[in-house]
XYZ file of C-alpha atoms in Angstrom:
592
model
C -10.090 17.723 82.114
C -9.047 14.526 83.623
C -5.399 15.278 82.789
C -5.385 18.810 84.156
C -7.142 17.368 87.321
C -4.530 14.952 87.926
C -1.436 17.228 87.447
C -3.287 20.058 89.584
C -3.683 17.539 92.378
C 0.086 16.621 92.171
C -0.155 13.322 90.462
C 1.117 11.639 87.341
C -0.983 10.259 84.775
C -0.784 6.874 82.824
C -2.711 7.060 79.505
C -4.589 3.778 78.868
C -5.782 3.529 75.269
C -9.183 1.327 75.269
C -8.588 0.076 71.790
C -5.501 -1.829 73.040
C -5.910 -5.645 73.345
C -7.310 -6.670 76.899
C -4.109 -8.567 77.671
C -1.907 -5.422 77.107
C -4.044 -3.211 79.164
C -4.049 -5.507 81.972
C -0.398 -5.510 81.888
C -0.013 -1.906 81.885
C -2.501 -1.379 84.730
C -0.683 -4.028 86.935
C 2.648 -2.705 86.025
C 1.947 0.879 86.638
C 0.159 0.054 89.909
C -2.595 2.260 89.002
C -4.565 3.306 92.242
C -7.183 5.592 90.452
C -8.837 5.236 87.195
C -10.470 8.028 85.347
C -12.576 7.231 82.470
C -16.155 7.382 81.052
C -19.059 5.055 81.741
C -19.284 3.549 78.047
C -15.580 2.537 78.312
C -15.806 0.306 81.391
C -16.695 -2.807 79.449
C -13.572 -2.499 77.634
C -11.358 -2.571 80.703
C -9.895 -5.848 81.979
C -9.889 -6.851 85.590
C -8.154 -4.496 87.752
C -7.652 -3.245 91.489
C -7.968 0.671 90.701
C -10.730 2.745 92.098
C -12.760 3.888 89.046
C -14.271 7.606 88.761
C -16.316 8.112 85.681
C -16.013 11.820 84.463
C -19.549 11.700 82.952
C -21.842 9.414 85.062
C -19.991 10.546 88.356
C -20.423 14.110 87.387
C -23.055 15.068 90.203
C -20.628 13.439 92.963
C -17.485 15.206 91.412
C -19.701 18.514 91.790
C -19.969 18.022 95.503
C -16.053 18.213 96.137
C -14.519 21.248 97.156
C -13.812 24.073 94.535
C -10.784 25.458 96.413
C -7.321 24.796 94.776
C -5.680 21.804 96.282
C -2.210 22.088 97.932
C 0.332 21.009 95.325
C 3.860 20.485 96.525
C 5.038 19.149 92.827
C 8.625 20.144 92.097
C 10.434 20.097 88.819
C 11.712 16.501 89.426
C 8.217 15.023 90.100
C 6.576 12.718 87.619
C 4.234 14.099 85.245
C 3.268 11.180 83.362
C 4.063 7.300 82.704
C 3.931 6.553 79.036
C 4.344 3.053 77.872
C 6.426 2.265 74.768
C 7.041 -1.084 72.918
C 9.733 -3.059 74.530
C 12.426 -5.287 72.652
C 11.040 -8.433 74.541
C 7.462 -7.595 73.485
C 6.583 -6.270 77.106
C 5.800 -2.735 77.102
C 7.885 -0.520 79.433
C 6.814 2.629 81.138
C 8.929 5.870 80.507
C 8.960 7.930 83.888
C 8.537 11.594 82.272
C 9.395 14.498 84.529
C 7.761 18.035 84.636
C 11.077 19.654 84.006
C 11.683 17.986 80.758
C 8.204 18.872 79.389
C 8.631 22.388 80.571
C 11.882 22.672 79.037
C 10.588 21.512 75.625
C 7.696 24.146 75.922
C 9.717 26.986 77.004
C 12.225 26.373 74.156
C 9.457 26.153 71.563
C 7.781 29.501 73.023
C 10.855 31.278 72.759
C 11.967 30.276 69.390
C 8.466 29.943 67.685
C 6.325 32.149 69.910
C 2.624 32.014 69.461
C 0.917 35.029 67.765
C -2.479 36.472 68.471
C -5.286 34.498 67.082
C -3.225 31.105 66.628
C -5.287 27.983 67.048
C -3.717 24.507 67.418
C -4.986 21.029 67.419
C -4.772 17.860 69.385
C -4.916 14.697 67.373
C -2.139 12.347 68.549
C -3.150 9.651 71.036
C -2.318 10.334 74.664
C -0.197 7.085 74.560
C 2.621 9.007 72.592
C 4.630 11.597 73.949
C 3.976 14.176 71.119
C 0.444 14.710 72.816
C 2.050 16.419 75.754
C 3.053 19.220 73.579
C -0.223 19.420 71.544
C -2.210 19.769 74.813
C -0.204 21.790 77.237
C 2.219 23.477 74.913
C -0.867 25.671 73.697
C -3.082 25.780 76.982
C -0.308 27.177 78.989
C -0.097 29.854 76.558
C -3.686 30.572 76.310
C -3.971 29.245 72.787
C -7.261 27.539 71.907
C -6.953 23.817 70.642
C -9.180 21.683 68.692
C -9.456 18.061 69.575
C -9.782 15.981 66.531
C -10.603 12.244 66.898
C -8.362 9.572 65.347
C -11.249 8.424 62.914
C -11.047 12.045 61.224
C -7.227 12.000 61.129
C -7.460 8.739 59.149
C -9.642 10.207 56.539
C -7.354 12.813 54.800
C -9.943 14.756 53.103
C -12.034 15.053 56.329
C -8.938 15.868 58.357
C -7.951 18.844 55.860
C -11.468 20.152 56.052
C -11.298 20.326 59.713
C -8.100 21.919 59.728
C -9.373 24.578 57.175
C -12.667 25.274 58.958
C -10.864 25.726 62.229
C -8.014 28.164 60.865
C -5.567 25.766 62.421
C -2.156 27.450 62.342
C 0.272 24.767 63.748
C 0.498 20.897 62.959
C 2.613 18.101 64.354
C 2.637 15.009 61.998
C 4.572 11.858 61.421
C 6.196 11.779 57.950
C 4.212 9.069 56.648
C 0.831 11.336 57.467
C 2.584 14.247 55.909
C 2.990 12.358 52.667
C -0.727 11.337 52.602
C -1.653 15.028 53.399
C 0.421 16.371 50.332
C -0.957 13.573 48.040
C -4.556 14.352 48.903
C -4.612 18.176 47.755
C -2.273 19.695 45.108
C -3.103 23.081 46.304
C -2.712 22.529 49.937
C -1.213 25.894 50.555
C -4.489 27.633 49.289
C -6.601 25.183 50.982
C -4.839 25.743 54.396
C -3.338 29.489 54.241
C -3.372 29.680 58.000
C -1.193 26.638 58.649
C 2.055 28.159 58.633
C 4.140 25.921 60.946
C 4.233 22.263 60.129
C 6.248 19.885 62.581
C 7.491 16.518 61.845
C 8.766 13.769 64.286
C 8.601 10.251 65.162
C 10.462 8.863 62.000
C 12.832 9.797 59.482
C 12.125 12.532 57.007
C 12.860 11.456 53.371
C 14.592 14.068 50.961
C 11.772 13.535 48.560
C 9.013 14.212 50.982
C 10.736 17.325 52.186
C 11.105 18.493 48.478
C 7.434 17.729 47.942
C 6.586 19.669 50.928
C 8.516 22.670 49.618
C 6.732 22.366 46.322
C 3.170 22.138 47.730
C 3.397 24.417 50.661
C 6.092 27.175 49.519
C 4.853 29.589 52.140
C 5.070 27.301 55.127
C 7.889 26.359 57.688
C 8.759 22.931 58.470
C 10.477 21.836 61.604
C 12.282 18.365 61.616
C 12.369 17.366 65.185
C 14.184 14.219 66.700
C 13.676 12.706 69.945
C 11.854 9.945 71.945
C 9.743 9.369 75.147
C 12.934 8.956 77.303
C 13.999 12.570 76.392
C 10.748 14.462 76.843
C 9.815 14.066 73.051
C 12.331 16.294 71.410
C 15.847 17.158 71.646
C 17.208 18.380 68.124
C 15.521 20.739 65.497
C 16.001 21.569 61.796
C 14.020 24.351 60.361
C 13.353 24.947 56.760
C 11.702 28.340 56.268
C 10.137 29.463 52.919
C 13.233 31.379 52.043
C 15.355 28.495 52.629
C 16.523 26.294 49.785
C 15.894 22.629 50.152
C 19.172 21.101 51.734
C 21.166 18.286 49.786
C 20.319 16.056 52.543
C 17.831 15.973 55.279
C 19.037 16.395 58.824
C 17.738 16.590 62.486
C 19.542 20.000 63.151
C 20.962 20.994 66.440
C 20.319 20.204 70.100
C 17.295 22.264 71.748
C 17.870 24.613 74.887
C 19.600 22.808 77.838
C 20.312 19.651 75.958
C 23.491 18.137 74.999
C 23.783 15.550 72.187
C 26.892 13.315 71.760
C 27.968 10.929 68.899
C 30.070 8.258 70.437
C 31.734 5.120 69.439
C 31.538 1.978 71.387
C 34.285 2.930 73.864
C 32.020 6.143 74.627
C 34.801 8.367 72.840
C 33.366 10.995 70.449
C 33.686 10.206 66.829
C 35.203 12.715 64.109
C 32.929 14.860 62.261
C 31.255 12.894 59.383
C 31.855 9.639 61.142
C 28.733 7.625 62.138
C 28.104 6.658 65.809
C 25.528 6.084 68.678
C 23.615 9.048 69.698
C 23.875 10.034 73.496
C 21.653 12.613 75.021
C 22.071 14.750 78.140
C 20.203 17.657 79.807
C 17.126 18.382 81.651
C 14.921 16.460 79.263
C 15.971 13.016 80.310
C 13.338 10.806 81.845
C 13.969 9.314 85.328
C 14.008 5.790 83.725
C 11.770 3.033 83.191
C 9.174 2.015 85.687
C 9.947 -1.160 87.567
C 12.860 -1.998 84.993
C 16.060 -1.088 87.222
C 18.277 -3.214 85.101
C 16.916 -1.430 81.818
C 17.365 1.850 83.330
C 20.748 1.302 84.307
C 21.526 -0.013 80.715
C 20.107 2.903 78.935
C 20.555 5.998 81.318
C 24.322 5.810 82.100
C 26.755 8.246 83.968
C 27.550 11.344 81.893
C 31.429 10.918 81.768
C 31.501 14.441 80.247
C 29.726 16.004 83.241
C 31.402 17.967 86.109
C 29.469 15.532 88.298
C 31.138 12.605 86.988
C 34.687 14.196 87.259
C 33.872 14.966 91.038
C 33.061 11.266 91.730
C 29.291 11.711 91.923
C 28.449 9.130 89.255
C 27.363 6.527 91.672
C 24.020 4.644 91.629
C 20.847 6.653 90.807
C 19.212 7.887 93.732
C 15.959 5.997 92.809
C 14.128 2.785 94.235
C 13.291 -0.065 92.227
C 10.235 1.597 91.062
C 11.719 4.722 89.966
C 10.844 6.987 92.775
C 13.587 9.136 94.834
C 15.110 7.175 97.561
C 15.237 10.144 100.010
C 15.660 13.824 100.266
C 18.884 13.733 101.674
C 20.775 12.067 98.906
C 18.503 13.683 96.406
C 19.456 17.199 97.568
C 23.144 16.234 97.691
C 23.132 14.929 94.235
C 21.241 18.031 93.007
C 22.814 20.807 95.027
C 22.210 23.221 91.911
C 18.463 22.959 92.254
C 18.019 20.959 89.045
C 17.823 17.394 89.930
C 20.284 15.229 87.933
C 20.985 17.782 85.143
C 24.221 16.741 83.514
C 24.831 13.504 85.626
C 23.361 11.146 83.279
C 23.392 10.308 79.294
C 20.341 8.333 77.580
C 21.765 5.674 75.157
C 19.409 6.012 72.374
C 20.434 3.244 70.155
C 20.131 5.552 67.030
C 22.867 5.957 64.548
C 24.024 9.373 63.480
C 26.897 11.548 62.351
C 27.714 15.291 62.865
C 28.143 17.260 59.671
C 30.735 20.043 59.196
C 28.061 22.783 59.572
C 27.255 21.348 63.176
C 23.881 19.616 62.201
C 23.174 16.086 62.891
C 22.287 13.441 60.163
C 20.192 10.623 61.423
C 21.421 7.234 60.045
C 18.855 4.704 61.614
C 18.841 2.453 64.501
C 22.073 0.678 65.920
C 19.961 -2.679 66.129
C 19.757 -2.326 62.221
C 23.289 -3.160 62.133
C 23.950 -6.460 60.433
C 27.088 -8.599 59.641
C 27.314 -10.076 56.176
C 30.118 -11.895 54.799
C 32.242 -10.617 57.725
C 31.274 -7.065 57.157
C 29.436 -5.175 59.781
C 26.741 -2.958 57.871
C 24.426 -0.147 59.238
C 21.286 -0.700 57.202
C 20.238 2.869 58.003
C 23.305 4.381 56.012
C 21.970 2.363 52.906
C 18.593 3.640 53.212
C 19.895 7.239 53.770
C 21.718 6.773 50.501
C 18.734 5.325 48.489
C 16.361 8.195 49.326
C 18.747 10.542 47.897
C 17.902 9.265 44.304
C 15.509 11.440 42.612
C 13.278 8.564 41.553
C 12.973 7.012 44.967
C 10.096 8.215 47.251
C 10.869 5.811 50.179
C 13.286 2.868 50.805
C 13.861 0.167 53.561
C 16.740 -2.004 53.656
C 16.904 -5.414 55.598
C 19.162 -8.476 55.701
C 17.422 -11.726 54.856
C 18.344 -15.307 55.064
C 15.578 -17.122 53.092
C 17.926 -19.932 52.425
C 20.394 -21.388 54.889
C 23.858 -19.792 55.058
C 22.711 -17.156 52.390
C 22.191 -13.876 54.326
C 21.665 -10.990 51.951
C 21.066 -7.349 51.679
C 17.480 -6.613 50.129
C 16.381 -3.127 49.324
C 12.615 -2.164 49.119
C 11.885 0.748 47.081
C 9.052 2.835 46.548
C 9.412 4.922 43.117
C 8.165 8.341 42.641
C 4.699 8.390 40.909
C 4.708 7.832 37.094
C 8.489 7.238 37.139
C 9.903 3.947 36.152
C 13.230 2.904 37.881
C 15.357 -0.023 37.147
C 17.742 -2.250 39.315
C 20.645 -1.302 37.322
C 20.037 2.599 37.917
C 19.759 2.078 41.726
C 23.042 -0.339 41.726
C 24.959 2.400 39.728
C 23.708 5.238 42.066
C 24.633 3.304 45.265
C 27.855 2.369 43.914
C 28.946 5.828 43.763
C 28.095 6.259 47.544
C 28.763 3.012 49.217
C 31.444 0.481 49.415
C 30.723 -2.766 47.358
C 29.827 -4.865 50.509
C 27.110 -2.391 51.362
C 25.287 -2.833 47.995
C 22.052 -4.875 48.246
C 22.030 -8.161 46.524
C 18.324 -7.724 45.621
C 15.891 -4.536 44.836
C 12.290 -5.124 45.379
C 10.184 -2.407 43.666
C 6.831 -1.943 45.734
C 3.909 0.412 45.126
C 3.727 1.062 49.078
C 5.675 -0.012 52.088
C 3.691 -2.149 54.524
C 2.880 -0.059 57.765
C 2.216 -0.947 61.421
C -0.812 0.816 63.085
C 1.803 3.630 64.473
C 2.674 4.430 61.056
C 6.121 2.906 60.741
C 7.281 0.224 58.532
C 6.330 -3.288 59.065
C 9.664 -4.876 58.327
C 8.282 -8.317 59.053
C 5.812 -8.000 56.321
C 8.159 -7.209 53.512
C 8.082 -9.977 50.879
C 11.036 -12.119 49.715
C 12.609 -11.286 46.646
C 11.498 -13.786 44.003
C 13.870 -15.643 41.651
C 12.675 -13.901 38.371
C 15.348 -11.656 36.463
C 15.145 -8.043 37.966
C 14.406 -5.100 35.874
C 17.881 -4.087 34.512
C 18.804 -1.364 32.112
C 20.346 -4.150 29.740
C 17.780 -5.619 27.383
C 17.158 -9.456 27.853
C 18.912 -11.681 25.536
C 18.981 -15.299 26.014
C 22.246 -17.137 25.602
C 23.083 -18.308 22.205
C 26.474 -20.242 22.112
C 27.316 -23.208 23.964
C 29.819 -21.260 25.964
C 27.124 -18.703 27.089
C 24.640 -21.109 27.990
C 27.255 -23.005 30.255
C 28.137 -19.789 32.001
C 24.375 -18.715 32.216
C 23.924 -22.183 33.835
C 26.302 -21.727 36.393
C 25.229 -18.230 37.173
C 21.457 -19.226 37.511
C 22.702 -21.851 40.160
C 24.710 -19.392 42.255
C 22.540 -16.387 41.971
C 19.194 -18.520 42.249
C 17.777 -16.549 39.451
C 15.563 -18.417 36.862
C 16.990 -16.673 33.852
C 19.892 -14.327 33.002
C 20.656 -12.523 29.743
C 24.080 -12.524 28.192
C 24.408 -8.632 28.752
C 23.360 -8.708 32.436
C 25.897 -7.529 34.845
C 26.657 -10.244 37.504
C 26.978 -7.714 40.412
C 23.401 -6.093 39.461
C 21.879 -9.554 39.576
C 23.039 -9.613 43.320
C 26.580 -11.265 42.823
C 29.299 -10.580 45.290
C 32.944 -11.602 45.912
C 31.917 -14.863 47.704
C 29.600 -15.871 44.951
C 32.300 -15.083 42.340
C 34.923 -17.457 44.226
C 32.121 -20.213 43.571
C 31.574 -19.387 39.971
C 35.441 -19.246 39.478
C 35.607 -22.834 40.689
C 32.892 -24.148 38.421
C 34.241 -22.415 35.535
C 37.572 -23.924 36.211
C 36.020 -27.322 36.055
C 33.680 -27.013 33.022
C 36.353 -25.250 30.710
C 39.542 -26.916 32.191
C 41.177 -23.651 31.769
C 43.542 -21.722 33.940
C 41.148 -18.661 34.564
C 42.271 -15.886 36.858
C 39.498 -14.662 39.050
C 40.495 -11.207 38.269
C 39.217 -11.719 34.829
C 35.755 -12.146 36.349
C 35.707 -8.850 37.769
C 36.951 -7.657 34.404
C 34.395 -9.278 32.237
C 31.141 -8.980 34.528
C 28.885 -10.133 31.637
C 28.063 -13.629 30.042
C 28.758 -12.144 26.622
C 32.147 -10.587 27.596
C 33.155 -13.275 29.593
C 32.246 -16.086 26.871
C 34.259 -14.182 24.377
C 37.321 -14.182 26.539
C 36.981 -18.038 27.261
C 36.405 -18.759 23.600
C 40.216 -18.867 22.907
C 39.849 -22.246 21.282
C 37.896 -20.518 18.370
C 40.551 -17.776 18.231
C 38.069 -15.265 19.008
C 39.615 -13.933 22.085
C 38.807 -10.213 22.241
C 41.782 -7.805 22.908
C 40.008 -5.185 24.873
C 41.869 -1.851 25.388
C 43.004 -1.382 28.773
C 41.026 1.927 29.457
C 41.343 3.988 32.633
C 37.817 2.511 33.529
C 38.879 -0.970 33.086
C 42.097 -0.522 35.133
C 40.070 0.856 37.893
C 37.634 -1.856 37.838
C 40.310 -4.497 37.893
C 42.085 -2.880 40.786
C 38.781 -2.670 42.826
C 38.527 -6.463 41.918
C 41.943 -7.022 43.705
C 40.913 -5.107 46.572
C 37.707 -6.876 46.942
C 39.436 -10.288 46.922
C 42.044 -9.068 49.364
C 39.394 -7.739 51.674
C 37.390 -10.811 51.511
C 40.293 -13.226 52.262
C 41.287 -11.114 55.058
C 37.812 -11.267 56.632
C 37.537 -15.138 55.977
C 40.711 -15.575 57.881
C 39.582 -13.387 60.622
C 36.321 -15.408 60.899
C 38.020 -18.733 61.031
């Protein structure tokens, strides 16, 4: 009722969650310059000190009833604010996104046209008002006369109770983040029979893994899944990929194609379009763009840039945005001149998402992660999202996260955290070999940590700061552990342990599966030269990656040198070793 009243009066709403810390609530109220606060009597004690006039929808009901029942005069236009939703900022200070009517309505109209409501449908509203998905949940249904059931957060957090509510109310559509979808699929094996009316499932907010998509199809073979991509800055959703019951599960999860009146570009650092299949940053244009960030002019200019592909830009109309510091229009004259077509700022700006993606040959977009997840290790720039996308393609991996850690000074390494499928054992060797088929060697994680579950933040996303450091025990490898026996094997093992920081290594363990890389191999080569006083080529270390094979090669004094046939696989491994050394030396010179 409060939201409808605000919009009907021509205002914009700022959702304030009473469960937030007082400091955060105070910051939001002050930053948004809230003049009127609609709430309930029992929530007043949770509010910090503020200057807004308070109206309690429950205790002030009698006073409200005395007001005129005539419709107020509303002069709102498509370019007026509909809401200000605060999202987390990289500096720790939340930023208010200025959402417009035109963006929300465009998102609604696209959904209504492509997935129209049928008679008797029932929807639910369960997302916190602080998140942009709630805009569709509330108004997307009500504006079409569709009944909605409001489900409290306490019920959503109790999967069985949540499913009971969905079933008893015959809910036909549901918006969920993938992490919640996984919980629901795990709660009931026969979810299709339990929720026969729920035909349209929508996922958004975080990446959908391939294994979760497969599980959805197995558990809900008669339902359709929409995988949406977007953010608050673009009115929630800008791309969609639909998987209908008759569709086969694709080989990879994609985020689909742009929705109506939306353009999605994948660009390099010079704002040039990248070729098909090449990763780049996602830039979004069209009617869904927010006005910017409230009271954040520098950040707005940084993230909402002139659209170099638009006709407006080519006509020389890409000058400063017609907004004041707070984000409101400067004046009608400049506004009308900028938007002579009647659609304010359509096509004149692009939103710089910070997301990494690539266009596939079929025209669909594949999401690869965040640009700010890009790291530099041993001179190589690495997109962590690309490694994660490769890992979750493994049939035994349910979920995966990759981060760069520096638990020891000057020893930054890639660590993969993997959640295996239930009742399925998975080894580091298996994962290493799998990734080796998909990624260059410098993108292979040095360590793999197998977890039962990934730590999550309150919003359901992965808490990367809580991921544990890999321990120094020997990882689970395909090779059975066999300790060093000969003196040569013991010397090599000691050198490996010191370089790899592993407590024990077996003679059949692969150096690279233990976390070794080209730089460490140079260190080991120097140590071996000193200990054995032999003229050892570093290429032989690539050729003999286990202690057993290397010890046999070094035991020339015992006339036990093994003459191994030069197979095609070994020749290929040798060539790769040469290439890795050349690549490493080139990067080292470049960084000097």
